[in-house]
Amino acid sequence: MMRSLSILIVMLISSFTLPAQTAQTLFDEANDQLTAGNYEEALTAYQAIEQTGEVSGALYLNMGIVATQIDSLGLAKYYFIKASEFNTTQARAAEALEYTESQFSRQSAMLPKLPWEKAVEWLLEGPGVLTIFLTGFSFILIGVLLILLKWFTSFSFQKFNHTLSTVFTTGILILLLSFYIDYVNERYSGAVIIADETQVRNTASETADIVSLAYEGYSVTIDIKKSAEHKNWVYIRLGNGQFGWMKPEALKIL
Amino acid sequence: MTRTGKLNWLTGLIFSLFFVSSTVFGQDVSVSSSLSETNIYSGESVTMTISVSGQSINNIERPQMPPVDGLRWLSGSTSTSQRIELINGRPTVSYSYGYSFIAQRPGTYTFPELTIGVDGKGYTTKPISFNVLDPGSIDNDQSARLPDIYVRLEPSTTQPVVGEMVIADIVLYFKNTVEVRSYQPTPGWKAEGFWKEILENRLQTKATSTLINGVRFQRARLLQYALFPTKSGELTISPFELSVQIQQRNRRRDIFSFGLGQERKDLQTLPVTLTVRSLPDIDNATFTGGVGDFKITRTIEPAEAFVGESIEVTTTISGSGNLPLLNKPIYEYPETLEIYNPSESSNINRNNREISGSKTFTDILIARNAGEFTIPETNVAFYDPDNDRYRTISLPALTLKATRDPRSVNGSEDMLRLNVEPITGLAQWITPDNAPLTSRSWIWGLLLSPVVILGLAFWVKSYRDKMNTDTAFARAQKAKKLATEELEKAAASTELKNGYYHIYRAISLFIADKLDLPKAGNTTSELVQAVEDSSSSKLAIEVKRLLTKCDTIAYAPGASQAGMARDVEFAQTLINELNKAL
């Protein structure tokens, strides 16, 4: 019995650690290519790791460095932004991003974000959707607990109903907020232009009027829901507030 | 926006007197003559006005009126007037002498020159041609069909090119019998297919005399618009509407009428169709969209700057034409210059029957590296509608020298290097889970759990409350348990009489509790009747049989312990069936 249990535990541990070991092995090999100056091969190897679903800040940072070396600054900016989302590589990625931004010959004018947009962004990057949801759910649970205590014990106090409604209202509002933020997060996504120059058109057609030109390194926002209306086109908003359609090959979605 | 205007007929009269005039200047003295009409019907009166103006006139020798062919002078009708006005800050005196004539025979004539002595010096006016018309030539039917007042939109051209400025005059025509008090354009005129700009008219509206189908009309230009066609083809200018306040002159006036007799008329112009021509193709220059007469210049400021400083490339387009519709010329900038969104400003005048002024486009550049950069020469073009061709202007190349600011040279060099080293060794791997909230089933489970918990709790609470407050319900709920306990006592009993007592008690208690009968004092027949009323007669018979047996067991021959055990089992079965039925 003890022996079978031991085998089961070993198998379970292996199932968790094996993919990580594979990713680490591939990562080491890709790092060797990078050290040897084989940038194209290194980038291919890094991308293979990314496709396994295992990612890390170090992976994205190294991919950004490789992209810089092969003079693909838009791609480098994309990877450095991804690396900045990990605590372990946040500082280095910020430094690398500053460098990359300074190398673009064209800079997009950026409209300041609205206070509500800033708040949503802060909530997404700070506590996160799941934490907000669980906070709201905790309020609901507290409300349920108060009701149960009142029903089955002599627990009560002044303004009990007022407190109960406040707790439930707060919980529901926080839950709704978490779903709204989740909706915004799912509907809109950041992206970086990786093509040297691409045309932004007012409709999803090659012959449509050109609204603007977007250059490598421009940060844009994609409306994922609207983009689904047309195959091989994405609907984007430029930093200066202009909207339009462009080819998806010209950008990388964050 | 509405605009109102009021015709100053005295000014109009003075203008009409000067309409056909000749002016002679001598030092600070000017002499002019004019005829109130140059197309006059035989029998109509006409006034010849001689005006003398100057800043220091002491003596005027009034001219002797010579005989004039085609006109007869009414010698007793000479009028004189004097006016003082400030011209360039200096007082100027104007004298006007009016001579009335009656037109005679039809024909074409010339009013001869007149000589006037001013302060001892002779001034001669120019001769004026005029026609005397035959009243018999008027088509009375046609003239009778003409309305007393109407308005027309009169474009300066009917075949413009796209973008060419078309001056559209809104002109009011009215007969001499009509007096126009005021007018008000109806807001919301949309000239579809055109960019529209209203032109300023600083002078008061003046009326001039004109003949239409032999009928004398007053003609007054009320408003003026500059229209720029935005596409080619047949474009129709929609009717312009306005309302006017008028009064008939021949209506008898009452000094106490206080404006009674005035009426309001709503007028609109006829639609006017223009044939708009397309612009020809252009291939060797950048077209700015300009149609008119322009000057284009391009400057850079400063031409020498530090790396990171902003530099402005300013393009100024000045002249007359479709200034509001001009586009910024596109320039090819060196790759190493950062380009920010351009700004534009304009200074546009809408006077003198044209749109003129200047429009300025400013590109903001920042050099990110030191060096000398050249913005290449560019050809820009606009269309000249007067000559029906493009005019190309070559903007010379601009040179920009960018140097590093010595105060920040270290920082700038640092910016040019990527000092971030790759990470090697063990990395922390994760599998990102970016699934949305709505696609995670446990989220919905969590959301549902408070409802389930509260539902269950409410059911328990309700049951508990009912057990405490509803005696009948509580007895019914506990009936089977109590009956089972009695049957267990019966089964455990070794004495037949006592055993059957417990069986009887189990059945009777169960029925009483279930049917909320008194706990004690129920006879067998009452219990049987209650069962029969609440369920089936078959069950009632079984109950009756068992209860009767329990009552009479003491007298039953052959009663045994085994028989009682069977009766306990039967009683248990009966209670189960009663539990379902009651």
mmCIF file of C-alpha atoms in Angstrom, chain A:
data_model
loop_
_atom_site.group_PDB
_atom_site.id
_atom_site.type_symbol
_atom_site.label_atom_id
_atom_site.label_comp_id
_atom_site.label_asym_id
_atom_site.label_seq_id
_atom_site.Cartn_x
_atom_site.Cartn_y
_atom_site.Cartn_z
ATOM 1 C CA MET A 1 0.000 0.000 0.000
ATOM 2 C CA MET A 2 2.763 2.456 0.985
ATOM 3 C CA ARG A 3 4.715 1.534 -2.111
ATOM 4 C CA SER A 4 1.799 2.263 -4.425
ATOM 5 C CA LEU A 5 1.243 5.597 -2.716
ATOM 6 C CA SER A 6 4.902 6.515 -3.171
ATOM 7 C CA ILE A 7 4.741 5.698 -6.916
ATOM 8 C CA LEU A 8 1.603 7.809 -7.260
ATOM 9 C CA ILE A 9 3.228 10.800 -5.517
ATOM 10 C CA VAL A 10 6.322 10.525 -7.740
ATOM 11 C CA MET A 11 4.132 10.412 -10.849
ATOM 12 C CA LEU A 12 2.181 13.438 -9.726
ATOM 13 C CA ILE A 13 5.343 15.453 -9.033
ATOM 14 C CA SER A 14 6.767 14.397 -12.393
ATOM 15 C CA SER A 15 3.675 15.490 -14.218
ATOM 16 C CA PHE A 16 4.101 18.997 -12.772
ATOM 17 C CA THR A 17 7.850 19.370 -13.141
ATOM 18 C CA LEU A 18 8.446 17.679 -16.500
ATOM 19 C CA PRO A 19 7.149 20.495 -18.733
ATOM 20 C CA ALA A 20 9.113 23.024 -16.728
ATOM 21 C CA GLN A 21 12.228 20.949 -17.122
ATOM 22 C CA THR A 22 11.597 20.743 -20.873
ATOM 23 C CA ALA A 23 11.116 24.514 -21.090
ATOM 24 C CA GLN A 24 14.263 25.079 -19.010
ATOM 25 C CA THR A 25 16.243 22.728 -21.247
ATOM 26 C CA LEU A 26 15.073 24.487 -24.395
ATOM 27 C CA PHE A 27 15.764 27.819 -22.744
ATOM 28 C CA ASP A 28 19.332 26.823 -21.960
ATOM 29 C CA GLU A 29 19.847 25.698 -25.544
ATOM 30 C CA ALA A 30 18.404 28.942 -26.882
ATOM 31 C CA ASN A 31 20.665 30.901 -24.543
ATOM 32 C CA ASP A 32 23.643 29.048 -25.989
ATOM 33 C CA GLN A 33 22.592 30.158 -29.487
ATOM 34 C CA LEU A 34 22.281 33.722 -28.228
ATOM 35 C CA THR A 35 25.730 33.631 -26.648
ATOM 36 C CA ALA A 36 27.146 32.267 -29.908
ATOM 37 C CA GLY A 37 25.609 35.174 -31.815
ATOM 38 C CA ASN A 38 23.129 33.002 -33.727
ATOM 39 C CA TYR A 39 20.260 35.408 -33.160
ATOM 40 C CA GLU A 40 17.797 34.005 -35.686
ATOM 41 C CA GLU A 41 18.218 30.476 -34.298
ATOM 42 C CA ALA A 42 17.975 31.741 -30.750
ATOM 43 C CA LEU A 43 14.724 33.586 -31.500
ATOM 44 C CA THR A 44 13.276 30.495 -33.155
ATOM 45 C CA ALA A 45 14.174 28.401 -30.104
ATOM 46 C CA TYR A 46 12.673 30.952 -27.714
ATOM 47 C CA GLN A 47 9.485 31.076 -29.783
ATOM 48 C CA ALA A 48 9.290 27.262 -29.615
ATOM 49 C CA ILE A 49 9.293 27.490 -25.816
ATOM 50 C CA GLU A 50 6.580 30.147 -25.908
ATOM 51 C CA GLN A 51 4.435 27.835 -28.005
ATOM 52 C CA THR A 52 4.568 25.125 -25.333
ATOM 53 C CA GLY A 53 2.576 27.452 -23.089
ATOM 54 C CA GLU A 54 5.392 27.774 -20.553
ATOM 55 C CA VAL A 55 6.615 31.346 -20.262
ATOM 56 C CA SER A 56 8.803 33.420 -17.989
ATOM 57 C CA GLY A 57 10.054 36.975 -17.674
ATOM 58 C CA ALA A 58 13.561 35.800 -18.581
ATOM 59 C CA LEU A 59 12.256 34.213 -21.780
ATOM 60 C CA TYR A 60 10.567 37.422 -22.946
ATOM 61 C CA LEU A 61 13.495 39.611 -21.916
ATOM 62 C CA ASN A 62 15.952 37.463 -23.888
ATOM 63 C CA MET A 63 13.587 37.429 -26.870
ATOM 64 C CA GLY A 64 13.503 41.232 -26.744
ATOM 65 C CA ILE A 65 17.285 41.393 -26.672
ATOM 66 C CA VAL A 66 17.514 39.053 -29.647
ATOM 67 C CA ALA A 67 14.922 41.102 -31.557
ATOM 68 C CA THR A 68 16.996 44.225 -30.869
ATOM 69 C CA GLN A 69 20.056 42.482 -32.245
ATOM 70 C CA ILE A 70 18.287 41.578 -35.486
ATOM 71 C CA ASP A 71 17.029 45.160 -35.730
ATOM 72 C CA SER A 72 13.389 44.294 -35.287
ATOM 73 C CA LEU A 73 12.617 47.024 -32.802
ATOM 74 C CA GLY A 74 8.828 46.685 -32.930
ATOM 75 C CA LEU A 75 9.150 43.037 -31.981
ATOM 76 C CA ALA A 76 11.693 43.944 -29.303
ATOM 77 C CA LYS A 77 9.277 46.461 -27.818
ATOM 78 C CA TYR A 78 6.563 43.795 -27.758
ATOM 79 C CA TYR A 79 8.767 41.290 -25.899
ATOM 80 C CA PHE A 80 10.044 43.871 -23.446
ATOM 81 C CA ILE A 81 6.458 44.870 -22.617
ATOM 82 C CA LYS A 82 5.687 41.189 -22.011
ATOM 83 C CA ALA A 83 8.818 40.885 -19.810
ATOM 84 C CA SER A 84 7.749 43.943 -17.810
ATOM 85 C CA GLU A 85 4.658 42.023 -16.667
ATOM 86 C CA PHE A 86 6.865 39.706 -14.557
ATOM 87 C CA ASN A 87 8.198 40.908 -11.227
ATOM 88 C CA THR A 88 11.554 39.208 -11.792
ATOM 89 C CA THR A 89 12.280 41.148 -14.996
ATOM 90 C CA GLN A 90 10.223 44.302 -14.549
ATOM 91 C CA ALA A 91 13.146 46.670 -13.889
ATOM 92 C CA ARG A 92 15.346 45.369 -16.690
ATOM 93 C CA ALA A 93 12.453 45.370 -19.147
ATOM 94 C CA ALA A 94 11.674 48.997 -18.285
ATOM 95 C CA GLU A 95 15.263 49.975 -19.013
ATOM 96 C CA ALA A 96 15.265 48.039 -22.277
ATOM 97 C CA LEU A 97 11.941 49.605 -23.256
ATOM 98 C CA GLU A 98 13.330 53.081 -22.697
ATOM 99 C CA TYR A 99 16.186 52.268 -25.028
ATOM 100 C CA THR A 100 13.910 50.733 -27.658
ATOM 101 C CA GLU A 101 11.535 53.699 -27.620
ATOM 102 C CA SER A 102 14.470 56.041 -28.201
ATOM 103 C CA GLN A 103 15.413 54.171 -31.371
ATOM 104 C CA PHE A 104 12.149 54.612 -33.259
ATOM 105 C CA SER A 105 12.387 57.282 -35.919
ATOM 106 C CA ARG A 106 8.688 58.057 -35.687
ATOM 107 C CA GLN A 107 6.752 58.499 -32.506
ATOM 108 C CA SER A 108 3.005 58.390 -32.251
ATOM 109 C CA ALA A 109 1.185 61.201 -30.525
ATOM 110 C CA MET A 110 -0.555 59.735 -27.497
ATOM 111 C CA LEU A 111 -3.800 61.105 -26.168
ATOM 112 C CA PRO A 112 -3.913 61.158 -22.374
ATOM 113 C CA LYS A 113 -6.048 58.381 -20.977
ATOM 114 C CA LEU A 114 -9.408 59.153 -19.444
ATOM 115 C CA PRO A 115 -9.618 58.793 -15.650
ATOM 116 C CA TRP A 116 -11.928 55.790 -15.998
ATOM 117 C CA GLU A 117 -9.517 54.079 -18.408
ATOM 118 C CA LYS A 118 -6.687 54.715 -15.961
ATOM 119 C CA ALA A 119 -8.724 53.234 -13.117
ATOM 120 C CA VAL A 120 -9.524 50.084 -15.112
ATOM 121 C CA GLU A 121 -5.884 49.708 -16.107
ATOM 122 C CA TRP A 122 -4.767 50.138 -12.500
ATOM 123 C CA LEU A 123 -7.252 47.527 -11.286
ATOM 124 C CA LEU A 124 -6.140 45.096 -13.983
ATOM 125 C CA GLU A 125 -2.440 45.505 -13.333
ATOM 126 C CA GLY A 126 -2.789 45.838 -9.558
ATOM 127 C CA PRO A 127 -5.183 43.517 -7.755
ATOM 128 C CA GLY A 128 -6.385 41.773 -10.917
ATOM 129 C CA VAL A 129 -9.823 40.574 -11.953
ATOM 130 C CA LEU A 130 -9.811 37.430 -9.813
ATOM 131 C CA THR A 131 -8.894 39.267 -6.611
ATOM 132 C CA ILE A 132 -11.632 41.820 -7.230
ATOM 133 C CA PHE A 133 -14.116 39.044 -7.881
ATOM 134 C CA LEU A 134 -13.135 37.182 -4.693
ATOM 135 C CA THR A 135 -13.349 40.428 -2.697
ATOM 136 C CA GLY A 136 -16.891 40.957 -3.915
ATOM 137 C CA PHE A 137 -17.729 37.327 -3.221
ATOM 138 C CA SER A 138 -16.351 37.653 0.319
ATOM 139 C CA PHE A 139 -18.756 40.517 0.977
ATOM 140 C CA ILE A 140 -21.617 38.336 -0.256
ATOM 141 C CA LEU A 141 -20.474 35.493 2.023
ATOM 142 C CA ILE A 142 -20.311 37.845 5.005
ATOM 143 C CA GLY A 143 -23.881 38.870 4.212
ATOM 144 C CA VAL A 144 -24.961 35.210 4.018
ATOM 145 C CA LEU A 145 -23.200 34.493 7.333
ATOM 146 C CA LEU A 146 -24.993 37.391 9.002
ATOM 147 C CA ILE A 147 -28.346 36.051 7.775
ATOM 148 C CA LEU A 148 -27.570 32.524 9.007
ATOM 149 C CA LEU A 149 -26.520 33.852 12.411
ATOM 150 C CA LYS A 150 -29.726 35.792 12.695
ATOM 151 C CA TRP A 151 -31.875 32.830 11.627
ATOM 152 C CA PHE A 152 -30.324 30.171 13.850
ATOM 153 C CA THR A 153 -28.980 32.112 16.822
ATOM 154 C CA SER A 154 -30.039 35.121 18.812
ATOM 155 C CA PHE A 155 -27.369 37.176 17.038
ATOM 156 C CA SER A 156 -28.594 40.646 16.104
ATOM 157 C CA PHE A 157 -27.713 44.259 16.621
ATOM 158 C CA GLN A 158 -29.001 47.705 15.944
ATOM 159 C CA LYS A 159 -29.253 48.643 12.248
ATOM 160 C CA PHE A 160 -28.792 44.980 11.318
ATOM 161 C CA ASN A 161 -30.832 45.333 8.115
ATOM 162 C CA HIS A 162 -28.981 48.489 7.124
ATOM 163 C CA THR A 163 -25.629 46.763 7.601
ATOM 164 C CA LEU A 164 -26.821 43.709 5.707
ATOM 165 C CA SER A 165 -27.995 45.704 2.701
ATOM 166 C CA THR A 166 -24.729 47.688 2.689
ATOM 167 C CA VAL A 167 -22.684 44.501 2.722
ATOM 168 C CA PHE A 168 -24.732 42.923 -0.091
ATOM 169 C CA THR A 169 -24.754 46.102 -2.208
ATOM 170 C CA THR A 170 -20.999 46.489 -1.809
ATOM 171 C CA GLY A 171 -20.439 42.863 -2.711
ATOM 172 C CA ILE A 172 -22.674 43.017 -5.794
ATOM 173 C CA LEU A 173 -21.072 46.253 -6.994
ATOM 174 C CA ILE A 174 -17.580 44.805 -6.616
ATOM 175 C CA LEU A 175 -18.669 41.649 -8.436
ATOM 176 C CA LEU A 176 -20.138 43.732 -11.274
ATOM 177 C CA LEU A 177 -16.935 45.771 -11.383
ATOM 178 C CA SER A 178 -14.884 42.600 -11.717
ATOM 179 C CA PHE A 179 -17.066 41.419 -14.620
ATOM 180 C CA TYR A 180 -16.848 44.824 -16.306
ATOM 181 C CA ILE A 181 -13.072 44.898 -15.993
ATOM 182 C CA ASP A 182 -12.934 41.337 -17.299
ATOM 183 C CA TYR A 183 -15.122 42.383 -20.254
ATOM 184 C CA VAL A 184 -12.897 45.364 -21.043
ATOM 185 C CA ASN A 185 -9.827 43.167 -20.729
ATOM 186 C CA GLU A 186 -11.282 40.568 -23.054
ATOM 187 C CA ARG A 187 -12.646 43.022 -25.590
ATOM 188 C CA TYR A 188 -9.675 45.367 -25.874
ATOM 189 C CA SER A 189 -6.062 44.420 -26.030
ATOM 190 C CA GLY A 190 -2.846 46.328 -26.494
ATOM 191 C CA ALA A 191 -0.663 45.641 -29.496
ATOM 192 C CA VAL A 192 2.601 46.836 -31.003
ATOM 193 C CA ILE A 193 3.184 47.523 -34.687
ATOM 194 C CA ILE A 194 6.037 45.323 -35.904
ATOM 195 C CA ALA A 195 5.904 46.200 -39.623
ATOM 196 C CA ASP A 196 8.019 49.148 -40.797
ATOM 197 C CA GLU A 197 4.940 50.965 -42.014
ATOM 198 C CA THR A 198 1.332 49.926 -42.382
ATOM 199 C CA GLN A 199 -1.813 51.584 -43.617
ATOM 200 C CA VAL A 200 -4.836 52.145 -41.431
ATOM 201 C CA ARG A 201 -8.001 52.153 -43.524
ATOM 202 C CA ASN A 202 -11.493 53.360 -42.697
ATOM 203 C CA THR A 203 -13.093 50.048 -43.686
ATOM 204 C CA ALA A 204 -11.811 46.488 -43.869
ATOM 205 C CA SER A 205 -10.906 46.616 -47.537
ATOM 206 C CA GLU A 206 -7.736 47.021 -49.571
ATOM 207 C CA THR A 207 -9.392 49.757 -51.577
ATOM 208 C CA ALA A 208 -10.794 51.721 -48.633
ATOM 209 C CA ASP A 209 -9.585 55.225 -47.875
ATOM 210 C CA ILE A 210 -6.438 55.462 -45.789
ATOM 211 C CA VAL A 211 -7.105 57.031 -42.409
ATOM 212 C CA SER A 212 -3.505 57.151 -41.281
ATOM 213 C CA LEU A 213 -0.169 55.406 -41.424
ATOM 214 C CA ALA A 214 1.187 53.441 -38.485
ATOM 215 C CA TYR A 215 4.899 52.895 -38.082
ATOM 216 C CA GLU A 216 6.991 50.286 -36.310
ATOM 217 C CA GLY A 217 6.812 50.574 -32.555
ATOM 218 C CA TYR A 218 3.460 52.389 -32.399
ATOM 219 C CA SER A 219 1.328 51.167 -29.527
ATOM 220 C CA VAL A 220 -2.268 50.575 -30.577
ATOM 221 C CA THR A 221 -5.412 49.180 -28.999
ATOM 222 C CA ILE A 222 -7.348 46.389 -30.687
ATOM 223 C CA ASP A 223 -11.090 45.980 -30.457
ATOM 224 C CA ILE A 224 -11.197 42.180 -30.490
ATOM 225 C CA LYS A 225 -14.976 41.921 -30.754
ATOM 226 C CA LYS A 226 -15.168 44.236 -33.741
ATOM 227 C CA SER A 227 -12.125 42.643 -35.347
ATOM 228 C CA ALA A 228 -14.000 39.325 -35.394
ATOM 229 C CA GLU A 229 -16.420 40.865 -37.922
ATOM 230 C CA HIS A 230 -13.818 40.660 -40.698
ATOM 231 C CA LYS A 231 -11.388 37.882 -41.339
ATOM 232 C CA ASN A 232 -7.775 38.959 -41.908
ATOM 233 C CA TRP A 233 -8.417 42.461 -40.591
ATOM 234 C CA VAL A 234 -8.170 43.969 -37.138
ATOM 235 C CA TYR A 235 -9.885 47.092 -35.881
ATOM 236 C CA ILE A 236 -7.470 49.315 -34.016
ATOM 237 C CA ARG A 237 -7.272 52.651 -32.257
ATOM 238 C CA LEU A 238 -4.073 54.618 -32.676
ATOM 239 C CA GLY A 239 -2.508 56.528 -29.821
ATOM 240 C CA ASN A 240 -3.779 59.814 -31.252
ATOM 241 C CA GLY A 241 -7.367 58.579 -31.074
ATOM 242 C CA GLN A 242 -7.871 57.686 -34.753
ATOM 243 C CA PHE A 243 -9.682 54.428 -35.538
ATOM 244 C CA GLY A 244 -9.303 52.135 -38.507
ATOM 245 C CA TRP A 245 -8.646 48.682 -39.928
ATOM 246 C CA MET A 246 -5.286 47.125 -40.605
ATOM 247 C CA LYS A 247 -3.785 43.771 -41.495
ATOM 248 C CA PRO A 248 -3.068 41.567 -38.466
ATOM 249 C CA GLU A 249 0.383 40.581 -39.756
ATOM 250 C CA ALA A 250 1.575 44.119 -39.105
ATOM 251 C CA LEU A 251 1.191 43.884 -35.332
ATOM 252 C CA LYS A 252 1.601 41.639 -32.321
ATOM 253 C CA ILE A 253 -1.144 41.482 -29.752
ATOM 254 C CA LEU A 254 -0.052 41.755 -26.139
#
